[in-house]
Amino acid sequence: MIDTILSPIIWATSFVMMLWHRAFGAIFGSDSSASWVLAIIFLTITIRAAMIPLFRKQIKSMQNMQRLQPQIQALQKKYKLDKQKLQQEMMKLYKDNGTSPFASCMPILLQTPFFMGLYRVLSHVSAGNAVGALSQSDSVSAMHASFFGAPLSLSFLHHTPAQMSRIGVTSVTNLQIIAIIMAIIYATSQFLTQRMMMAKNTNLDNSVPNPMMQSQKIMLYVMPFGMLFFSLNVQIGVVLYLMTTNVWTIGQQFYTLRNSPMPGSQAEKEMFARNKAKEDRKRQDLIAKDPEAAKALAAANGSSTQDKVPVTRQRQQPVRTTRSKRKK
């Protein structure tokens, strides 16, 4: 039943994976573990690269939601006894500002079918069955592929003696050790990526309470445990997919924090400091190369600064004079 529902996703996932497998198979051999491991890694990269526009929309939505928090708080206070009116006003606020509370969840929601598709592909691979774009010979080849000796199609908790003997593995110790190490790395990277974004890309003004940030702080410490348990239930190949996704996410977050941080955040302060240091280096280089041009530029900047000094518009009060002074 689930294969019927996910059939298009299974075909798309297996097709992209087979394209990369063919490419790396020409280098490492079609039956080598390296070609299958790299095929899963580059399958992940392909999916994440296709989602870059959605990621940009997610960041913009998150920033807009942060900016709207004071207005949201005001609406909640104003319509606290009228839930229907509150919902209408908040929807109107989101529409007027071109944002949505669900936009930040879209990349995660769209990734979910793909790792479910990969999960189903590897489930068929563990039995040596053809699935999607994989023929039976491709499936048998993938079934024997491993990552540091741990079969890609098996997991820490799900490996039957029949599956182990079919692959030719007699001991589960190596599989379990690698699975635990990968699960810990994945859960830790999940925690660090979320913590980095919250620490660097959050508005530092705490004068307005933000329930969304409070819930994110709770999820920051709860989610890694859920991810740890989840990664022990899915195949090594799926965990490899998730780990590659986190590496990509760290790179995206690093770029975002450097180039389009949240206004008022620590990342924005660091960006301003970098820009100032860059301007100072340019000025020093100009002074070293052409002192006269540097003096002319400094004089021009000084003049423009003086021009920008605001002129007071306060009315001059008349000085009071006595009658004796007026007679003089």
CSV table of C-alpha atoms in Angstrom, one decimal:
chain,number,residue,atom,x,y,z
A,1,MET,CA,0.0,0.0,0.0
A,2,ILE,CA,2.7,2.5,1.0
A,3,ASP,CA,4.7,1.6,-2.1
A,4,THR,CA,1.7,2.5,-4.3
A,5,ILE,CA,1.3,5.9,-2.6
A,6,LEU,CA,5.0,6.6,-2.8
A,7,SER,CA,5.5,5.1,-6.2
A,8,PRO,CA,6.4,8.5,-8.0
A,9,ILE,CA,8.8,9.4,-5.1
A,10,ILE,CA,10.4,5.9,-5.2
A,11,TRP,CA,10.9,6.2,-8.9
A,12,ALA,CA,12.4,9.7,-8.7
A,13,THR,CA,14.6,8.8,-5.8
A,14,SER,CA,15.9,5.6,-7.3
A,15,PHE,CA,16.3,7.2,-10.8
A,16,VAL,CA,18.5,10.0,-9.4
A,17,MET,CA,20.5,7.6,-7.3
A,18,MET,CA,21.1,5.3,-10.3
A,19,LEU,CA,22.3,8.2,-12.4
A,20,TRP,CA,25.0,9.0,-9.8
A,21,HIS,CA,25.8,5.4,-9.3
A,22,ARG,CA,26.4,5.0,-13.1
A,23,ALA,CA,28.7,8.1,-12.9
A,24,PHE,CA,30.7,6.9,-9.9
A,25,GLY,CA,30.5,3.2,-11.1
A,26,ALA,CA,32.6,4.2,-14.1
A,27,ILE,CA,35.3,5.3,-11.7
A,28,PHE,CA,35.2,2.9,-8.8
A,29,GLY,CA,33.3,0.0,-10.4
A,30,SER,CA,29.6,-0.6,-10.5
A,31,ASP,CA,29.7,-3.2,-7.7
A,32,SER,CA,31.9,-1.2,-5.4
A,33,SER,CA,30.6,0.2,-2.1
A,34,ALA,CA,32.1,3.6,-2.8
A,35,SER,CA,29.9,4.1,-5.9
A,36,TRP,CA,26.7,3.3,-3.9
A,37,VAL,CA,27.8,5.5,-0.9
A,38,LEU,CA,28.6,8.4,-3.2
A,39,ALA,CA,25.3,7.8,-5.1
A,40,ILE,CA,23.4,8.3,-1.8
A,41,ILE,CA,25.5,11.4,-0.9
A,42,PHE,CA,25.0,13.0,-4.2
A,43,LEU,CA,21.3,12.1,-4.3
A,44,THR,CA,21.0,14.2,-1.1
A,45,ILE,CA,23.0,17.1,-2.6
A,46,THR,CA,20.8,17.0,-5.7
A,47,ILE,CA,17.6,17.2,-3.6
A,48,ARG,CA,18.9,20.0,-1.4
A,49,ALA,CA,20.2,22.0,-4.4
A,50,ALA,CA,16.8,21.8,-6.0
A,51,MET,CA,15.3,23.2,-2.7
A,52,ILE,CA,17.6,26.3,-2.6
A,53,PRO,CA,14.7,28.7,-3.7
A,54,LEU,CA,12.5,27.2,-0.9
A,55,PHE,CA,15.3,27.7,1.6
A,56,ARG,CA,15.5,31.4,0.7
A,57,LYS,CA,11.8,31.7,1.1
A,58,GLN,CA,12.1,29.9,4.5
A,59,ILE,CA,14.7,32.4,5.7
A,60,LYS,CA,12.7,35.4,4.5
A,61,SER,CA,9.6,34.0,6.2
A,62,MET,CA,11.4,33.4,9.5
A,63,GLN,CA,12.8,37.0,9.4
A,64,ASN,CA,9.3,38.4,8.7
A,65,MET,CA,7.8,36.4,11.5
A,66,GLN,CA,10.4,37.7,13.9
A,67,ARG,CA,9.7,41.3,12.8
A,68,LEU,CA,5.9,40.8,13.2
A,69,GLN,CA,6.1,39.5,16.8
A,70,PRO,CA,5.2,42.9,18.4
A,71,GLN,CA,2.1,43.2,16.2
A,72,ILE,CA,1.2,39.5,16.8
A,73,GLN,CA,1.5,40.1,20.6
A,74,ALA,CA,-0.7,43.2,20.3
A,75,LEU,CA,-3.4,41.3,18.4
A,76,GLN,CA,-3.3,38.4,20.9
A,77,LYS,CA,-3.8,40.9,23.8
A,78,LYS,CA,-6.6,42.8,21.9
A,79,TYR,CA,-8.6,39.7,20.8
A,80,LYS,CA,-7.7,37.3,23.7
A,81,LEU,CA,-11.5,36.6,24.2
A,82,ASP,CA,-12.3,36.3,20.5
A,83,LYS,CA,-10.3,33.4,19.0
A,84,GLN,CA,-12.1,33.6,15.6
A,85,LYS,CA,-11.4,37.4,15.2
A,86,LEU,CA,-7.8,36.8,16.4
A,87,GLN,CA,-7.3,34.2,13.7
A,88,GLN,CA,-8.8,36.5,11.0
A,89,GLU,CA,-6.6,39.4,12.0
A,90,MET,CA,-3.5,37.3,12.1
A,91,MET,CA,-4.2,35.9,8.7
A,92,LYS,CA,-4.7,39.4,7.4
A,93,LEU,CA,-1.4,40.5,9.0
A,94,TYR,CA,0.4,37.6,7.4
A,95,LYS,CA,-1.2,38.4,4.0
A,96,ASP,CA,-0.4,42.1,4.2
A,97,ASN,CA,3.3,41.4,4.9
A,98,GLY,CA,3.6,38.6,2.4
A,99,THR,CA,4.6,35.9,4.8
A,100,SER,CA,3.2,32.7,6.3
A,101,PRO,CA,3.9,30.7,9.5
A,102,PHE,CA,4.0,27.5,7.4
A,103,ALA,CA,6.6,28.7,4.9
A,104,SER,CA,9.4,27.9,7.3
A,105,CYS,CA,8.3,24.3,7.5
A,106,MET,CA,8.1,23.7,3.7
A,107,PRO,CA,11.7,22.5,3.1
A,108,ILE,CA,11.4,19.9,5.9
A,109,LEU,CA,8.0,18.8,4.7
A,110,LEU,CA,9.2,18.4,1.1
A,111,GLN,CA,12.3,16.4,2.2
A,112,THR,CA,10.2,13.9,4.1
A,113,PRO,CA,8.8,12.0,1.1
A,114,PHE,CA,12.3,11.6,-0.4
A,115,PHE,CA,13.9,10.0,2.6
A,116,MET,CA,10.8,7.9,2.9
A,117,GLY,CA,11.3,6.9,-0.8
A,118,LEU,CA,14.9,6.1,0.0
A,119,TYR,CA,13.8,4.0,3.0
A,120,ARG,CA,11.5,2.0,0.8
A,121,VAL,CA,14.2,1.6,-1.9
A,122,LEU,CA,16.7,0.2,0.6
A,123,SER,CA,14.0,-2.0,2.1
A,124,HIS,CA,13.6,-3.7,-1.3
A,125,VAL,CA,17.4,-3.7,-1.8
A,126,SER,CA,17.8,-5.7,1.5
A,127,ALA,CA,15.7,-8.5,-0.1
A,128,GLY,CA,17.5,-8.2,-3.5
A,129,ASN,CA,14.3,-7.1,-5.3
A,130,ALA,CA,14.0,-4.8,-8.2
A,131,VAL,CA,12.5,-1.4,-7.2
A,132,GLY,CA,11.8,1.8,-9.1
A,133,ALA,CA,14.7,2.4,-11.5
A,134,LEU,CA,16.8,-0.3,-10.0
A,135,SER,CA,16.8,-3.6,-11.8
A,136,GLN,CA,17.3,-6.8,-9.8
A,137,SER,CA,21.0,-6.9,-10.6
A,138,ASP,CA,21.3,-3.3,-9.4
A,139,SER,CA,19.5,-4.2,-6.3
A,140,VAL,CA,21.7,-7.2,-5.6
A,141,SER,CA,24.8,-5.0,-6.1
A,142,ALA,CA,23.4,-2.3,-3.7
A,143,MET,CA,22.5,-5.1,-1.2
A,144,HIS,CA,26.2,-6.0,-0.8
A,145,ALA,CA,27.3,-2.3,-0.5
A,146,SER,CA,28.4,-1.1,2.9
A,147,PHE,CA,29.6,2.0,4.8
A,148,PHE,CA,32.7,1.2,6.9
A,149,GLY,CA,31.6,-2.4,6.9
A,150,ALA,CA,27.9,-1.7,7.8
A,151,PRO,CA,25.5,-2.8,5.1
A,152,LEU,CA,23.6,0.2,3.6
A,153,SER,CA,20.3,-1.7,3.5
A,154,LEU,CA,20.2,-2.7,7.2
A,155,SER,CA,19.7,-0.9,10.4
A,156,PHE,CA,20.7,-1.2,14.1
A,157,LEU,CA,17.3,-2.6,15.2
A,158,HIS,CA,16.1,-4.3,12.0
A,159,HIS,CA,18.3,-7.0,10.6
A,160,THR,CA,17.1,-10.6,10.3
A,161,PRO,CA,19.5,-13.6,10.1
A,162,ALA,CA,18.2,-14.3,6.6
A,163,GLN,CA,19.2,-10.7,5.5
A,164,MET,CA,22.6,-11.0,7.1
A,165,SER,CA,23.3,-14.4,5.5
A,166,ARG,CA,22.1,-13.1,2.1
A,167,ILE,CA,24.6,-10.2,2.3
A,168,GLY,CA,27.3,-12.6,3.6
A,169,VAL,CA,27.7,-10.9,7.0
A,170,THR,CA,28.0,-13.3,10.0
A,171,SER,CA,28.4,-10.7,12.8
A,172,VAL,CA,26.1,-7.8,13.6
A,173,THR,CA,28.7,-6.1,16.0
A,174,ASN,CA,30.3,-3.9,13.3
A,175,LEU,CA,26.8,-3.0,12.0
A,176,GLN,CA,25.6,-1.9,15.5
A,177,ILE,CA,28.8,0.0,16.3
A,178,ILE,CA,28.7,2.0,13.0
A,179,ALA,CA,25.0,2.5,13.4
A,180,ILE,CA,25.4,3.9,17.0
A,181,ILE,CA,28.3,6.2,15.9
A,182,MET,CA,26.3,7.5,12.9
A,183,ALA,CA,23.2,8.1,15.1
A,184,ILE,CA,25.2,10.1,17.7
A,185,ILE,CA,26.9,12.2,15.0
A,186,TYR,CA,23.5,12.8,13.3
A,187,ALA,CA,21.7,13.8,16.5
A,188,THR,CA,24.6,16.0,17.6
A,189,SER,CA,24.8,17.8,14.3
A,190,GLN,CA,21.0,18.3,14.4
A,191,PHE,CA,21.4,20.0,17.8
A,192,LEU,CA,24.4,22.1,16.7
A,193,THR,CA,22.7,23.4,13.6
A,194,GLN,CA,19.6,24.5,15.4
A,195,ARG,CA,21.6,26.0,18.3
A,196,MET,CA,23.8,27.9,15.9
A,197,MET,CA,20.8,29.4,14.1
A,198,MET,CA,19.1,30.4,17.4
A,199,ALA,CA,22.2,31.9,18.9
A,200,LYS,CA,23.4,33.9,15.9
A,201,ASN,CA,20.2,34.7,14.0
A,202,THR,CA,17.8,35.7,16.7
A,203,ASN,CA,16.8,39.3,17.5
A,204,LEU,CA,18.6,40.4,20.6
A,205,ASP,CA,15.8,42.6,21.8
A,206,ASN,CA,14.0,40.6,24.5
A,207,SER,CA,11.6,43.3,25.4
A,208,VAL,CA,8.8,41.5,23.5
A,209,PRO,CA,8.2,37.9,24.5
A,210,ASN,CA,8.3,35.5,21.6
A,211,PRO,CA,6.4,32.2,22.2
A,212,MET,CA,7.7,30.9,18.9
A,213,MET,CA,11.3,31.2,20.1
A,214,GLN,CA,10.3,29.6,23.4
A,215,SER,CA,8.9,26.6,21.6
A,216,GLN,CA,12.1,26.4,19.5
A,217,LYS,CA,14.2,26.3,22.6
A,218,ILE,CA,12.2,23.4,23.9
A,219,MET,CA,12.5,21.5,20.6
A,220,LEU,CA,16.2,22.3,20.5
A,221,TYR,CA,16.8,19.9,23.4
A,222,VAL,CA,14.0,17.4,22.8
A,223,MET,CA,14.5,16.8,19.0
A,224,PRO,CA,18.0,15.2,19.2
A,225,PHE,CA,16.7,12.4,21.4
A,226,GLY,CA,13.9,11.7,18.9
A,227,MET,CA,16.4,11.8,16.0
A,228,LEU,CA,18.7,9.4,17.9
A,229,PHE,CA,16.0,6.8,18.3
A,230,PHE,CA,14.7,7.4,14.7
A,231,SER,CA,18.2,6.9,13.2
A,232,LEU,CA,18.6,3.6,15.0
A,233,ASN,CA,15.4,2.3,13.3
A,234,VAL,CA,16.2,3.3,9.7
A,235,GLN,CA,18.8,1.8,7.4
A,236,ILE,CA,22.5,3.0,7.4
A,237,GLY,CA,21.9,4.4,3.9
A,238,VAL,CA,19.0,6.6,5.2
A,239,VAL,CA,21.2,7.8,8.1
A,240,LEU,CA,23.9,8.6,5.6
A,241,TYR,CA,21.3,10.7,3.7
A,242,LEU,CA,20.3,12.5,6.9
A,243,MET,CA,23.9,13.2,7.9
A,244,THR,CA,24.7,14.6,4.4
A,245,THR,CA,21.6,16.8,4.8
A,246,ASN,CA,22.9,18.2,8.0
A,247,VAL,CA,26.3,19.0,6.5
A,248,TRP,CA,24.5,20.9,3.7
A,249,THR,CA,22.3,22.7,6.2
A,250,ILE,CA,25.4,23.9,8.2
A,251,GLY,CA,26.8,25.3,4.9
A,252,GLN,CA,23.5,27.1,4.1
A,253,GLN,CA,23.3,28.5,7.6
A,254,PHE,CA,26.9,29.7,7.5
A,255,TYR,CA,26.1,31.6,4.2
A,256,THR,CA,22.9,33.0,5.6
A,257,LEU,CA,24.4,34.2,8.8
A,258,ARG,CA,27.2,36.0,6.9
A,259,ASN,CA,25.1,37.6,4.2
A,260,SER,CA,21.4,38.0,5.3
A,261,PRO,CA,21.2,37.8,9.1
A,262,MET,CA,18.2,38.8,11.1
A,263,PRO,CA,18.0,42.5,11.8
A,264,GLY,CA,19.2,43.2,15.4
A,265,SER,CA,20.8,39.7,15.8
A,266,GLN,CA,24.4,38.8,16.8
A,267,ALA,CA,25.1,37.7,13.2
A,268,GLU,CA,24.1,41.2,11.9
A,269,LYS,CA,26.5,42.8,14.4
A,270,GLU,CA,29.3,40.5,13.2
A,271,MET,CA,28.5,41.3,9.6
A,272,PHE,CA,28.7,45.1,10.3
A,273,ALA,CA,32.0,44.5,12.1
A,274,ARG,CA,33.4,42.6,9.1
A,275,ASN,CA,32.2,45.3,6.7
A,276,LYS,CA,33.9,48.0,8.8
A,277,ALA,CA,37.1,46.0,9.0
A,278,LYS,CA,37.0,45.5,5.2
A,279,GLU,CA,36.6,49.3,4.7
A,280,ASP,CA,39.4,50.0,7.1
A,281,ARG,CA,41.7,47.6,5.2
A,282,LYS,CA,40.8,49.3,1.9
A,283,ARG,CA,41.6,52.7,3.5
A,284,GLN,CA,44.9,51.5,4.8
A,285,ASP,CA,45.8,50.1,1.4
A,286,LEU,CA,44.9,53.3,-0.3
A,287,ILE,CA,47.0,55.3,2.2
A,288,ALA,CA,50.0,53.0,1.5
A,289,LYS,CA,49.6,53.3,-2.3
A,290,ASP,CA,48.6,56.9,-2.7
A,291,PRO,CA,48.7,59.2,0.4
A,292,GLU,CA,47.5,62.2,-1.6
A,293,ALA,CA,44.4,60.5,-2.9
A,294,ALA,CA,43.7,59.2,0.6
A,295,LYS,CA,43.9,62.8,2.0
A,296,ALA,CA,41.5,64.0,-0.7
A,297,LEU,CA,39.1,61.2,0.1
A,298,ALA,CA,39.2,62.0,3.8
A,299,ALA,CA,38.6,65.6,3.1
A,300,ALA,CA,35.6,64.8,0.9
A,301,ASN,CA,34.2,62.4,3.6
A,302,GLY,CA,34.7,65.1,6.2
A,303,SER,CA,32.8,67.6,4.0
A,304,SER,CA,29.9,65.2,3.4
A,305,THR,CA,29.7,64.5,7.1
A,306,GLN,CA,29.4,68.2,7.9
A,307,ASP,CA,26.7,68.5,5.2
A,308,LYS,CA,24.7,65.8,6.9
A,309,VAL,CA,24.7,67.6,10.3
A,310,PRO,CA,21.0,68.3,10.9
A,311,VAL,CA,20.1,72.0,11.0
A,312,THR,CA,18.1,73.0,14.1
A,313,ARG,CA,14.6,74.2,13.3
A,314,GLN,CA,13.9,75.5,16.8
A,315,ARG,CA,12.5,79.1,16.7
A,316,GLN,CA,14.8,81.8,18.1
A,317,GLN,CA,13.1,83.4,21.1
A,318,PRO,CA,13.1,87.2,21.0
A,319,VAL,CA,15.3,88.9,23.7
A,320,ARG,CA,13.2,90.9,26.1
A,321,THR,CA,14.2,94.6,26.4
A,322,THR,CA,13.2,97.1,29.1
A,323,ARG,CA,11.6,100.5,28.4
A,324,SER,CA,14.7,102.3,29.4
A,325,LYS,CA,16.8,100.4,26.8
A,326,ARG,CA,14.3,101.1,24.1
A,327,LYS,CA,14.5,104.9,24.8
A,328,LYS,CA,18.3,104.7,24.3
